[in-house]
Short mmCIF file of C-alpha atoms and ligand atoms in Angstrom, two decimals:
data_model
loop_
_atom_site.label_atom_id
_atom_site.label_comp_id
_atom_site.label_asym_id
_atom_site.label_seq_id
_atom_site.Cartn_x
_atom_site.Cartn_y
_atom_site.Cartn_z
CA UNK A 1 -37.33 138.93 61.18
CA UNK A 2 -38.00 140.27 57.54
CA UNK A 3 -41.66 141.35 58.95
CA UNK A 4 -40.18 143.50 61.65
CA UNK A 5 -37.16 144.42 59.25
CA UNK A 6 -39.99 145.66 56.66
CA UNK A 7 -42.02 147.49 59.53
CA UNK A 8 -39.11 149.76 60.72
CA UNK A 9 -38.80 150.30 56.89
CA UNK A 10 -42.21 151.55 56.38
CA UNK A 11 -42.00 153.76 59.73
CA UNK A 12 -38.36 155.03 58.48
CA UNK A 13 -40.12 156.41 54.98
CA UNK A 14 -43.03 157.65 56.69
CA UNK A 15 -40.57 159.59 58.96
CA UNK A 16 -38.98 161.33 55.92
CA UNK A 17 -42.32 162.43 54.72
CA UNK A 18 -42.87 159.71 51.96
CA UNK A 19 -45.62 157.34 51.14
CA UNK A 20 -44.66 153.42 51.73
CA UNK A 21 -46.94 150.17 51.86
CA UNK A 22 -46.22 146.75 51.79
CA UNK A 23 -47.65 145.55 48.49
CA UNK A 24 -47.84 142.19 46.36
CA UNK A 25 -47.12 138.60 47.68
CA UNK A 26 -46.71 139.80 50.77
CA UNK A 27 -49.88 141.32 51.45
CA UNK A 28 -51.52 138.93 49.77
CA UNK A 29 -50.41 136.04 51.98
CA UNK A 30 -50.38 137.77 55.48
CA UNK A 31 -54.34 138.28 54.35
CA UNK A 32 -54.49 134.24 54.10
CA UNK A 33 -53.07 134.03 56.56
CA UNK A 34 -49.58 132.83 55.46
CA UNK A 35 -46.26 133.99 56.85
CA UNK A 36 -44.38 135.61 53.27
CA UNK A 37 -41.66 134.84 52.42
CA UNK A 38 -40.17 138.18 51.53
CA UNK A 39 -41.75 141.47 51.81
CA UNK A 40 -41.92 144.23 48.84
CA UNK A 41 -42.32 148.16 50.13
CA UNK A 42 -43.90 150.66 47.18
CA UNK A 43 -42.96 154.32 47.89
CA UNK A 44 -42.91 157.54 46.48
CA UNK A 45 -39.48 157.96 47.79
CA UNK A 46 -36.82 158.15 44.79
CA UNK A 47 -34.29 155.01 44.67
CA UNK A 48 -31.77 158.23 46.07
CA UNK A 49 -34.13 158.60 48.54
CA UNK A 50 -34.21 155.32 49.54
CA UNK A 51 -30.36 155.61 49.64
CA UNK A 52 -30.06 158.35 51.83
CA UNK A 53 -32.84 156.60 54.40
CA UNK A 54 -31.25 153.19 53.83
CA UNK A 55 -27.29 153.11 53.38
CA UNK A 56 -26.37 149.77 53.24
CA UNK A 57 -29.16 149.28 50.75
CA UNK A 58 -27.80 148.14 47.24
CA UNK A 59 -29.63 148.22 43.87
CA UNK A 60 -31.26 144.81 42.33
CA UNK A 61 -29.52 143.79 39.14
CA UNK A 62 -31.85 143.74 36.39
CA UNK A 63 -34.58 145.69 37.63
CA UNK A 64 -35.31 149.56 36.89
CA UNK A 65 -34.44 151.00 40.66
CA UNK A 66 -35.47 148.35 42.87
CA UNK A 67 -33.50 148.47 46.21
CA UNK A 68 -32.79 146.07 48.22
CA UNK A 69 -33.28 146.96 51.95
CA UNK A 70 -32.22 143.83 53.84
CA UNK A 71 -32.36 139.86 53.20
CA UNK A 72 -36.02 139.26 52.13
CA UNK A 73 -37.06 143.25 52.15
CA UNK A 74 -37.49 145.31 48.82
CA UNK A 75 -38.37 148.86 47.96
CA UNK A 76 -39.16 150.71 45.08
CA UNK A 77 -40.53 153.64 44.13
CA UNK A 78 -43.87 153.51 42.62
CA UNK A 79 -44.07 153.15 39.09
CA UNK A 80 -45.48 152.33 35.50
CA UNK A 81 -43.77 150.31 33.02
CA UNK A 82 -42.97 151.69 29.76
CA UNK A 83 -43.99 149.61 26.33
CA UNK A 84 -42.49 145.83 26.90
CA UNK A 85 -40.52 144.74 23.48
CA UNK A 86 -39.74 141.10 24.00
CA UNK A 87 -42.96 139.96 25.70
CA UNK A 88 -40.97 139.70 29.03
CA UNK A 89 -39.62 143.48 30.00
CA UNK A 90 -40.53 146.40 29.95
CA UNK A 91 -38.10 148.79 27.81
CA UNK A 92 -38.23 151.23 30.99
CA UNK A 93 -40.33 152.70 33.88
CA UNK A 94 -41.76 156.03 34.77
CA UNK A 95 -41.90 157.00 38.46
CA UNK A 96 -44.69 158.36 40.57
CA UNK A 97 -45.65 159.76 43.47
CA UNK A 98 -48.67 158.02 43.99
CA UNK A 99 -49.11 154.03 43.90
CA UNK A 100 -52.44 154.11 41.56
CA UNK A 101 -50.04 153.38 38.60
CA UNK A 102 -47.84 151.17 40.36
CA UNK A 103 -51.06 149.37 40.89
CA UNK A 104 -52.21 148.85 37.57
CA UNK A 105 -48.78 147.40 36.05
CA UNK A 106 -49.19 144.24 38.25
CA UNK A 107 -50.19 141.25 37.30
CA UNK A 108 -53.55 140.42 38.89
CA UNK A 109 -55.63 141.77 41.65
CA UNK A 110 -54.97 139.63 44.65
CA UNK A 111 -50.73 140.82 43.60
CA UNK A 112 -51.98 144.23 43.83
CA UNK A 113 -52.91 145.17 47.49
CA UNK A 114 -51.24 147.15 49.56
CA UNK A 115 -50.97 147.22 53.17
CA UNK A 116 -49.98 149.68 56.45
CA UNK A 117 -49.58 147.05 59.50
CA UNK A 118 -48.65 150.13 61.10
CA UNK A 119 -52.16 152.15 60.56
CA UNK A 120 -54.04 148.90 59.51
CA UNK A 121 -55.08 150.85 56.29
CA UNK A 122 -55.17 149.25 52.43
CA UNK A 123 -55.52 150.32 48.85
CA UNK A 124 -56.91 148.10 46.98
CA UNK A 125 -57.13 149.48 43.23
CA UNK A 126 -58.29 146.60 41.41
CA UNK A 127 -61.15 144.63 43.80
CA UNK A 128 -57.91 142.52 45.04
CA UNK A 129 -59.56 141.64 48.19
CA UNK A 130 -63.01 140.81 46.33
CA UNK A 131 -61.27 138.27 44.72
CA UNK A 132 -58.72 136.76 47.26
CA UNK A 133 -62.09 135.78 49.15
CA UNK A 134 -63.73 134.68 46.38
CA UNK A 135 -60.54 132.17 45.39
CA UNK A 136 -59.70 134.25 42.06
CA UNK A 137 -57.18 134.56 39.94
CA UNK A 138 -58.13 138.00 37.85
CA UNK A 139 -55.66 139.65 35.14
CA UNK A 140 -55.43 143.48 35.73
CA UNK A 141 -57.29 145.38 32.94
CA UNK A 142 -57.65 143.65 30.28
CA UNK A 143 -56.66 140.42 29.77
CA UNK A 144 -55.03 139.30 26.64
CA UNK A 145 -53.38 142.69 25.99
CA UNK A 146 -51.49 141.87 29.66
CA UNK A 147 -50.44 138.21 28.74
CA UNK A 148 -49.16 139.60 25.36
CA UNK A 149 -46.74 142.28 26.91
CA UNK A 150 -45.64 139.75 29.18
CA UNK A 151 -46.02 135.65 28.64
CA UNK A 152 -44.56 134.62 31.48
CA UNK A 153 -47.65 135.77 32.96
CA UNK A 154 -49.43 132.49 31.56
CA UNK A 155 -47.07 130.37 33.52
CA UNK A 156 -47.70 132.99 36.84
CA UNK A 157 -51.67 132.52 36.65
CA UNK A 158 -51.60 128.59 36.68
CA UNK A 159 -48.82 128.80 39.82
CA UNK A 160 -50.81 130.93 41.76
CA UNK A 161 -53.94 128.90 41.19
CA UNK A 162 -52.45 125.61 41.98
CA UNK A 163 -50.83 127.17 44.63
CA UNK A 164 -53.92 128.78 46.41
CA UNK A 165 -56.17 126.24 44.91
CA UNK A 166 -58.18 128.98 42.90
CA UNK A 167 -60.30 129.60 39.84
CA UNK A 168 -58.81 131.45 37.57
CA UNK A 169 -61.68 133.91 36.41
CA UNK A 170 -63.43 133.36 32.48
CA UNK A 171 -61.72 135.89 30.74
CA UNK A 172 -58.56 135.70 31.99
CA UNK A 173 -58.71 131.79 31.39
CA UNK A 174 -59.75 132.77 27.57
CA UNK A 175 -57.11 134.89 27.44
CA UNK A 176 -54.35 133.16 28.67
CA UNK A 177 -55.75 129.89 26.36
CA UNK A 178 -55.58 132.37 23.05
CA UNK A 179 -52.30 133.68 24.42
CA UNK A 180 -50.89 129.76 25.63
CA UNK A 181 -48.29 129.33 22.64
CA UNK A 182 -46.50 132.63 23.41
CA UNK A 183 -44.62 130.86 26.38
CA UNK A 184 -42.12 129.53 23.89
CA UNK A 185 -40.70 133.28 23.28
CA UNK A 186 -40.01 132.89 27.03
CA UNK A 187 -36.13 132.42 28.13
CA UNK A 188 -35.90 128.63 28.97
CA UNK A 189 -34.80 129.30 32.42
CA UNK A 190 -37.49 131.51 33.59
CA UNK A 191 -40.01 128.63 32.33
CA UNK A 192 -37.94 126.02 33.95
CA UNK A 193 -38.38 128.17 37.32
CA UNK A 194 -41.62 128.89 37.05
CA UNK A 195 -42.34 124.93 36.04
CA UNK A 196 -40.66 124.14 39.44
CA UNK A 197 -42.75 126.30 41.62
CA UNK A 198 -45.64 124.98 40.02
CA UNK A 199 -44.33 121.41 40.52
CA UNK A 200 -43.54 121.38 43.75
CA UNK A 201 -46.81 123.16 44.97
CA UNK A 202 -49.71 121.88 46.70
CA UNK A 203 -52.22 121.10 44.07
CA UNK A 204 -50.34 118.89 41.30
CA UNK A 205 -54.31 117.95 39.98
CA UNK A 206 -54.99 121.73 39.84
CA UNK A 207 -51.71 122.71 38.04
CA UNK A 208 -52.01 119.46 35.52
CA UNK A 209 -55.46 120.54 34.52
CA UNK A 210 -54.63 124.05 34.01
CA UNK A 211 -51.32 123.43 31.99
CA UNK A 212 -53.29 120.62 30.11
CA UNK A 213 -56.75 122.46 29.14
CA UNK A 214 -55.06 125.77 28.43
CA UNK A 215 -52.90 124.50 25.94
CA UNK A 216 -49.46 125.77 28.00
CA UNK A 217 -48.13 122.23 28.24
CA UNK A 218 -48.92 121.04 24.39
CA UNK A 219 -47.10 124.61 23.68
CA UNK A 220 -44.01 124.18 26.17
CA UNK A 221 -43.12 120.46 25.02
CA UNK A 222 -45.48 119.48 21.77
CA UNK A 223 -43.72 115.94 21.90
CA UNK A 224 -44.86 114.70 24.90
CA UNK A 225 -47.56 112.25 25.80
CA UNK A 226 -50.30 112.62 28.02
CA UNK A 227 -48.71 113.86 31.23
CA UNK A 228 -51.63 113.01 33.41
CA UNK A 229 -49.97 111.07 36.10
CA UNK A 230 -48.63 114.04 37.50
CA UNK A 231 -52.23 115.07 38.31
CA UNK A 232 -52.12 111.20 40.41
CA UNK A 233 -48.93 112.06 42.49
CA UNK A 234 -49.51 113.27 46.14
CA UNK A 235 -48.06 116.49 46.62
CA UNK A 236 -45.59 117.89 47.93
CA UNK A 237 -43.77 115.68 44.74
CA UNK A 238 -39.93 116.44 44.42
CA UNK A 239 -38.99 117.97 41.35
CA UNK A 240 -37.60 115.19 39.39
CA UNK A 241 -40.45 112.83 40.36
CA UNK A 242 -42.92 115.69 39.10
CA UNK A 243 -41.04 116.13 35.82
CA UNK A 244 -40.86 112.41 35.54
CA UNK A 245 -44.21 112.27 35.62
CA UNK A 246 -44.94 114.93 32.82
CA UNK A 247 -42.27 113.27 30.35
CA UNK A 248 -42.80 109.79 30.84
CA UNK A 249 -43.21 108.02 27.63
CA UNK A 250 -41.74 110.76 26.12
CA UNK A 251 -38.88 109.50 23.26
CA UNK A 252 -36.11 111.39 24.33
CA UNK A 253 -36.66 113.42 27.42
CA UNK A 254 -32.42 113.98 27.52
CA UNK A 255 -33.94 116.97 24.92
CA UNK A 256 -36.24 118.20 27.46
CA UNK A 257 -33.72 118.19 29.46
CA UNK A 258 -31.43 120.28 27.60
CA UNK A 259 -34.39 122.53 26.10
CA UNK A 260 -35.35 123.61 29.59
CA UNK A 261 -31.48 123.85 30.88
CA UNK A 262 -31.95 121.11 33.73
CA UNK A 263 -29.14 120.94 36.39
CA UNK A 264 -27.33 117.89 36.10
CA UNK A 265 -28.57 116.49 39.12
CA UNK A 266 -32.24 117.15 38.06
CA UNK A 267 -31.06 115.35 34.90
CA UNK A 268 -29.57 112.33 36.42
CA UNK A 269 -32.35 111.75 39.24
CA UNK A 270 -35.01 112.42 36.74
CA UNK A 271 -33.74 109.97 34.13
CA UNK A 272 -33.26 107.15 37.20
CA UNK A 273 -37.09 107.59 37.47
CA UNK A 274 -38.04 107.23 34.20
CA UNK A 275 -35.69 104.25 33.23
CA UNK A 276 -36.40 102.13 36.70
CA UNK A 277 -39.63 102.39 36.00
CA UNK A 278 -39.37 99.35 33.90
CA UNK A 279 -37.20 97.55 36.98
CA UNK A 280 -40.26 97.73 39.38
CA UNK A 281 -42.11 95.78 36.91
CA UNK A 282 -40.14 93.76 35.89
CA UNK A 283 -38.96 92.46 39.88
CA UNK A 284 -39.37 88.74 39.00
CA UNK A 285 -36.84 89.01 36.81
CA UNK A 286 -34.31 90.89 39.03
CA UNK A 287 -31.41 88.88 41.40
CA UNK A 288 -32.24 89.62 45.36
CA UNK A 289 -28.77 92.22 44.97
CA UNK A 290 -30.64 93.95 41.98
CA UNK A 291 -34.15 94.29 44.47
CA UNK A 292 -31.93 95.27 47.04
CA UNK A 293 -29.71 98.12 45.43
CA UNK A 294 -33.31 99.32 43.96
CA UNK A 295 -34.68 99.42 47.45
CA UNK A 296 -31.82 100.91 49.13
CA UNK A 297 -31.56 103.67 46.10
CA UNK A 298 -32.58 107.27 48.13
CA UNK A 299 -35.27 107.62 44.93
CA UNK A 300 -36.92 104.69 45.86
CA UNK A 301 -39.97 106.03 47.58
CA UNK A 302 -40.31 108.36 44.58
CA UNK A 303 -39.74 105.76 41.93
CA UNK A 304 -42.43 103.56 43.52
CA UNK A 305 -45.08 107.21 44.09
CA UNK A 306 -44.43 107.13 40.35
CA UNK A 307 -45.46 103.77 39.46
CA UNK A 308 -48.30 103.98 41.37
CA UNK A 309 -49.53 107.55 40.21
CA UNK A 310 -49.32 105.04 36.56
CA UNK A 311 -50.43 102.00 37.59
CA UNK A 312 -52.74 102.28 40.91
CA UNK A 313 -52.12 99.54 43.30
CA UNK A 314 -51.39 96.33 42.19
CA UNK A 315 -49.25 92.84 42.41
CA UNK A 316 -45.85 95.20 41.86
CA UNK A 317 -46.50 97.44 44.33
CA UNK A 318 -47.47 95.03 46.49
CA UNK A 319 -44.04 93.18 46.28
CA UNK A 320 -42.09 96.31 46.86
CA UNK A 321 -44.25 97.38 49.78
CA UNK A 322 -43.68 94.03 51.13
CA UNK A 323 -40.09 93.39 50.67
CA UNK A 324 -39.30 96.88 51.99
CA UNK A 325 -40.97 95.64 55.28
CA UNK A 326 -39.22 92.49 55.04
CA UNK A 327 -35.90 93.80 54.68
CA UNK A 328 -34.24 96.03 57.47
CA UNK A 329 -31.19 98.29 57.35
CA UNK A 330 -28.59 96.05 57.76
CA UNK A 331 -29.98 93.58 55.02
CA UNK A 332 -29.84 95.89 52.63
CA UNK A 333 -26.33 97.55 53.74
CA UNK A 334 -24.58 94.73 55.35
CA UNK A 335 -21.39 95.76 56.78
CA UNK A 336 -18.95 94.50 54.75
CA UNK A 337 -16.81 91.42 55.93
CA UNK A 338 -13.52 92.49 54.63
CA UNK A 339 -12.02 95.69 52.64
CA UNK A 340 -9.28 97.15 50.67
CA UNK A 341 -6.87 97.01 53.45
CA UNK A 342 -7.97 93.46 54.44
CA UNK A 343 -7.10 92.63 50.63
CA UNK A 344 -3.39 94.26 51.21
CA UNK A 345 -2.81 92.42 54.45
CA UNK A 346 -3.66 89.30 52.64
CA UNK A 347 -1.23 90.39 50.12
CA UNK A 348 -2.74 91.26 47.64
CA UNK A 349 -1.85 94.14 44.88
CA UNK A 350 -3.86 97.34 45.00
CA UNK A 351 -5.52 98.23 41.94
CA UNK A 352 -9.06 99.06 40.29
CA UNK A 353 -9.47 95.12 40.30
CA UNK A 354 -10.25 95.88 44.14
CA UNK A 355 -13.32 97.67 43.53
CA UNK A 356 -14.56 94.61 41.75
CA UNK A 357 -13.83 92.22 43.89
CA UNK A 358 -15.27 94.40 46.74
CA UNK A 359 -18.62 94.74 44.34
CA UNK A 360 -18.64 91.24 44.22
CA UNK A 361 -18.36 91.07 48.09
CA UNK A 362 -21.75 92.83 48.66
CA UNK A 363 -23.34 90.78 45.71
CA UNK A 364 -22.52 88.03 48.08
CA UNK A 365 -23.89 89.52 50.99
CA UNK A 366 -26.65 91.06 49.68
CA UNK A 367 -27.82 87.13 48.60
CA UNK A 368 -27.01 85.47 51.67
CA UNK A 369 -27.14 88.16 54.82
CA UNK A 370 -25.32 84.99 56.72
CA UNK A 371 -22.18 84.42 54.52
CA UNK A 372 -18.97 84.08 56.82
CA UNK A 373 -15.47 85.45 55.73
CA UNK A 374 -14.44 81.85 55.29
CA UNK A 375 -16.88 81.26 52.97
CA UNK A 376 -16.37 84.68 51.18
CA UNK A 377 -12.93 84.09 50.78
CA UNK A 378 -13.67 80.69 49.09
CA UNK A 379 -15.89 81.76 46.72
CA UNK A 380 -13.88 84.99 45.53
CA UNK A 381 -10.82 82.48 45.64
CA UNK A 382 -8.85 84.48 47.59
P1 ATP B 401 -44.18 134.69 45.52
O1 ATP B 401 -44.79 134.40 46.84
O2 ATP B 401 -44.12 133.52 44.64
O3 ATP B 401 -42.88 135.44 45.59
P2 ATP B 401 -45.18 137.18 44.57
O4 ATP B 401 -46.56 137.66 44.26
O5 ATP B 401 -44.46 137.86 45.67
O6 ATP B 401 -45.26 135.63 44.80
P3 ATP B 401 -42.98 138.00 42.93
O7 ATP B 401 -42.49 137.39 41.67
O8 ATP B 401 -42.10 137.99 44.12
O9 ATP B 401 -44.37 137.29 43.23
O10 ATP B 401 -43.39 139.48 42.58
C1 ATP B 401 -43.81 140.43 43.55
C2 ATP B 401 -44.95 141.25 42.97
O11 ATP B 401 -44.51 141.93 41.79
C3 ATP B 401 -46.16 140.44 42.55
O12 ATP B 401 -47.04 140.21 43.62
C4 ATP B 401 -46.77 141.34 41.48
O13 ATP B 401 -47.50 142.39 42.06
C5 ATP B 401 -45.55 141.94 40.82
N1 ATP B 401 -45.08 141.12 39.67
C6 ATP B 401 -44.15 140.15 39.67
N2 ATP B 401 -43.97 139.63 38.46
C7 ATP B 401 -44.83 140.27 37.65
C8 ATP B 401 -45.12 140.19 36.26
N3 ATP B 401 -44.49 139.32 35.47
N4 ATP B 401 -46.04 141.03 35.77
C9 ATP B 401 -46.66 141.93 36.57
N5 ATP B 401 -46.43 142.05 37.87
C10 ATP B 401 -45.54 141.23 38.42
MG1 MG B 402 -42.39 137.47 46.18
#
């Protein structure tokens, strides 16, 4: 849909006379052979020219003229950025009529191709295509001076590494080493989305030894512990069970949490990780209820990937594995034998002492999957 959306795009410019590629991601992943996710269009075209082509287009928020064509379809006009103040943004761009400049202000080569399905032709400024054969990740020009006008860069080169499972090429490894503590002048929330995509990518070894041996992760939480189990998890990990990973051990990750502006459900389902840990270990100790509610918990198959990226296999994972074989659906969510209205037809008051007595009810059943009403009704003495 966006493909052939971005196609009658690039045919509608080339109508009115302009230049227009597809450039970036895009390019880059229809040459590996992956379907993109969006598509980006370069053009000499004017953002009023686009506008005039394009009516129902409507302008991106924060950036300098960028247009947005249709659901998953950019344009803008080729451009260089002015100087960047807050090692994030530029302060402004220039326009141009030719994509040469445009080229140069991206990140690294295999980000800076661009593409005509239409013709089949390419630009490729940089040696872009050199390097997306070759499995490199390459900073454009030179290295440090582009992680320094922009640090979120650093964060950029280890996702697309881990993503692609590439190299990312000597110098610009140096550089983005020298230039690793910078990421703290970074807003939290850019870091926290850029952490995800890493996270949740293919290559969770790749990523951990980039982020570890460049220095990034030291710089982006210096309290932390080892985070090498995430390098043991088996991709795809969720979020939560990756970030578990990384902080486990950590003394208060509720800081983390609010350092790197978590959602609250990325803050509660991370935190269950991290504090059941403890529960697996400790399953001799727990009532068959307690095994049962940790079993039936939807986390479960992420708390127990966690504890085995930690511990390997072993006796504890071995009685989880087991018990969650032993125990089918209906053990571990029995239906229940009576409820609230059962309680008011029997007379009883309502109030928040049901939900007690109802707990109690499933502790019941949870132990003894047999337990008739009678004998439910005797023990809860009602
Ligand atoms: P993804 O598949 O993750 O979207 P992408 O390469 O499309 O990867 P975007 O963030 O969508 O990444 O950016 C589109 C293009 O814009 C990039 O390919 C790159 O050419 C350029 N770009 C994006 N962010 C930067 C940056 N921080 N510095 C320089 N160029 C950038
Ligand atoms: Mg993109």
């Amino acid at each position: 849909m966006a493909q052939e959306a971005a196609l009658t795009a690039l045919a509608t410019l080339h109508q009115a006379g302009h230049s227009a590629w597809l450039v970036g991601g895009c390019v880059r992943d229809l040459l590996l052979g992956i379907t993109p996710k969006d598509f980006d269009i370069a053009t000499s075209a004017l953002p009023e020219q686009i506008f005039t082509l394009f009516p129902h287009a409507q302008l991106v928020g924060a950036h300098f003229g960028v247009v947005l064509l249709s659901a998953h379809l950019e344009a803008a006009t080729y451009r260089s950025d002015l100087s960047y103040q807050d090692g994030r943004r530029p302060s402004g761009v220039v326009f141009h009529s030719d994509p040469s400049h445009d080229a140069a202000r991206r990140d690294f080569t295999i980000n800076a191709l661009y593409l005509d399905p239409l013709s089949g032709r390419s630009l490729d400024f940089h040696g872009g295509r050199h390097d997306l054969q070759s499995g490199l990740i390459r900073a454009i020009g030179d290295p440090a001076a582009r992680f320094a006008e922009d640090h979120l860069r650093l964060l950029r080169a280890i996702r697309f590494a881990a993503r692609f499972g590439f190299t990312i090429e000597p110098a610009t490894l140096a550089a983005l080493t020298t230039h690793a503590p910078s990421i703290r002048r970074i807003a939290p929330e850019r870091i926290h989305d850029e952490m995800r995509r890493i996270l949740t990518g293919p290559r969770l070894d790749l990523a951990w030894q980039l982020l570890s041996s460049t220095g990034l992760w030291a710089a982006l939480v210096p309290e932390a512990p080892a985070g090498s189990t995430l390098a043991r998890l088996t991709p795809p990990a969720s979020l939560p069970l990756a970030w578990a990973a990384l902080l486990q051990g950590i003394p208060s990750p509720q800081n983390i949490f609010l350092r790197f502006r978590f959602s609250a459900a990325e803050r509660r389902d991370t935190l269950f990780l991290l504090h059941n840990q403890s529960s697996l270990l400790a399953y001799s100790t727990l009532s068959l209820p307690q095994q049962k509610r940790l079993l039936r918990h939807p986390l479960f198959p992420n708390l127990l990937a966690l504890h085995l990226a930690t511990h390997g296999p072993g006796p504890t994972a071995t009685h989880w594995l087991t018990q969650q074989t032993r125990w089918s659906h209906s053990d571990l969510w029995p239906t229940p034998l009576f409820n609230g209205d059962s309680l008011i037809a029997r007379g009883l008051p309502p109030g928040p002492h049901f939900r007690q007595i109802l707990a109690r009810l499933e502790d019941l059943q949870l132990t003894n999957p047999h337990l008739t009403l009678a004998d439910a009704l005797t023990i809860l003495k009602l």
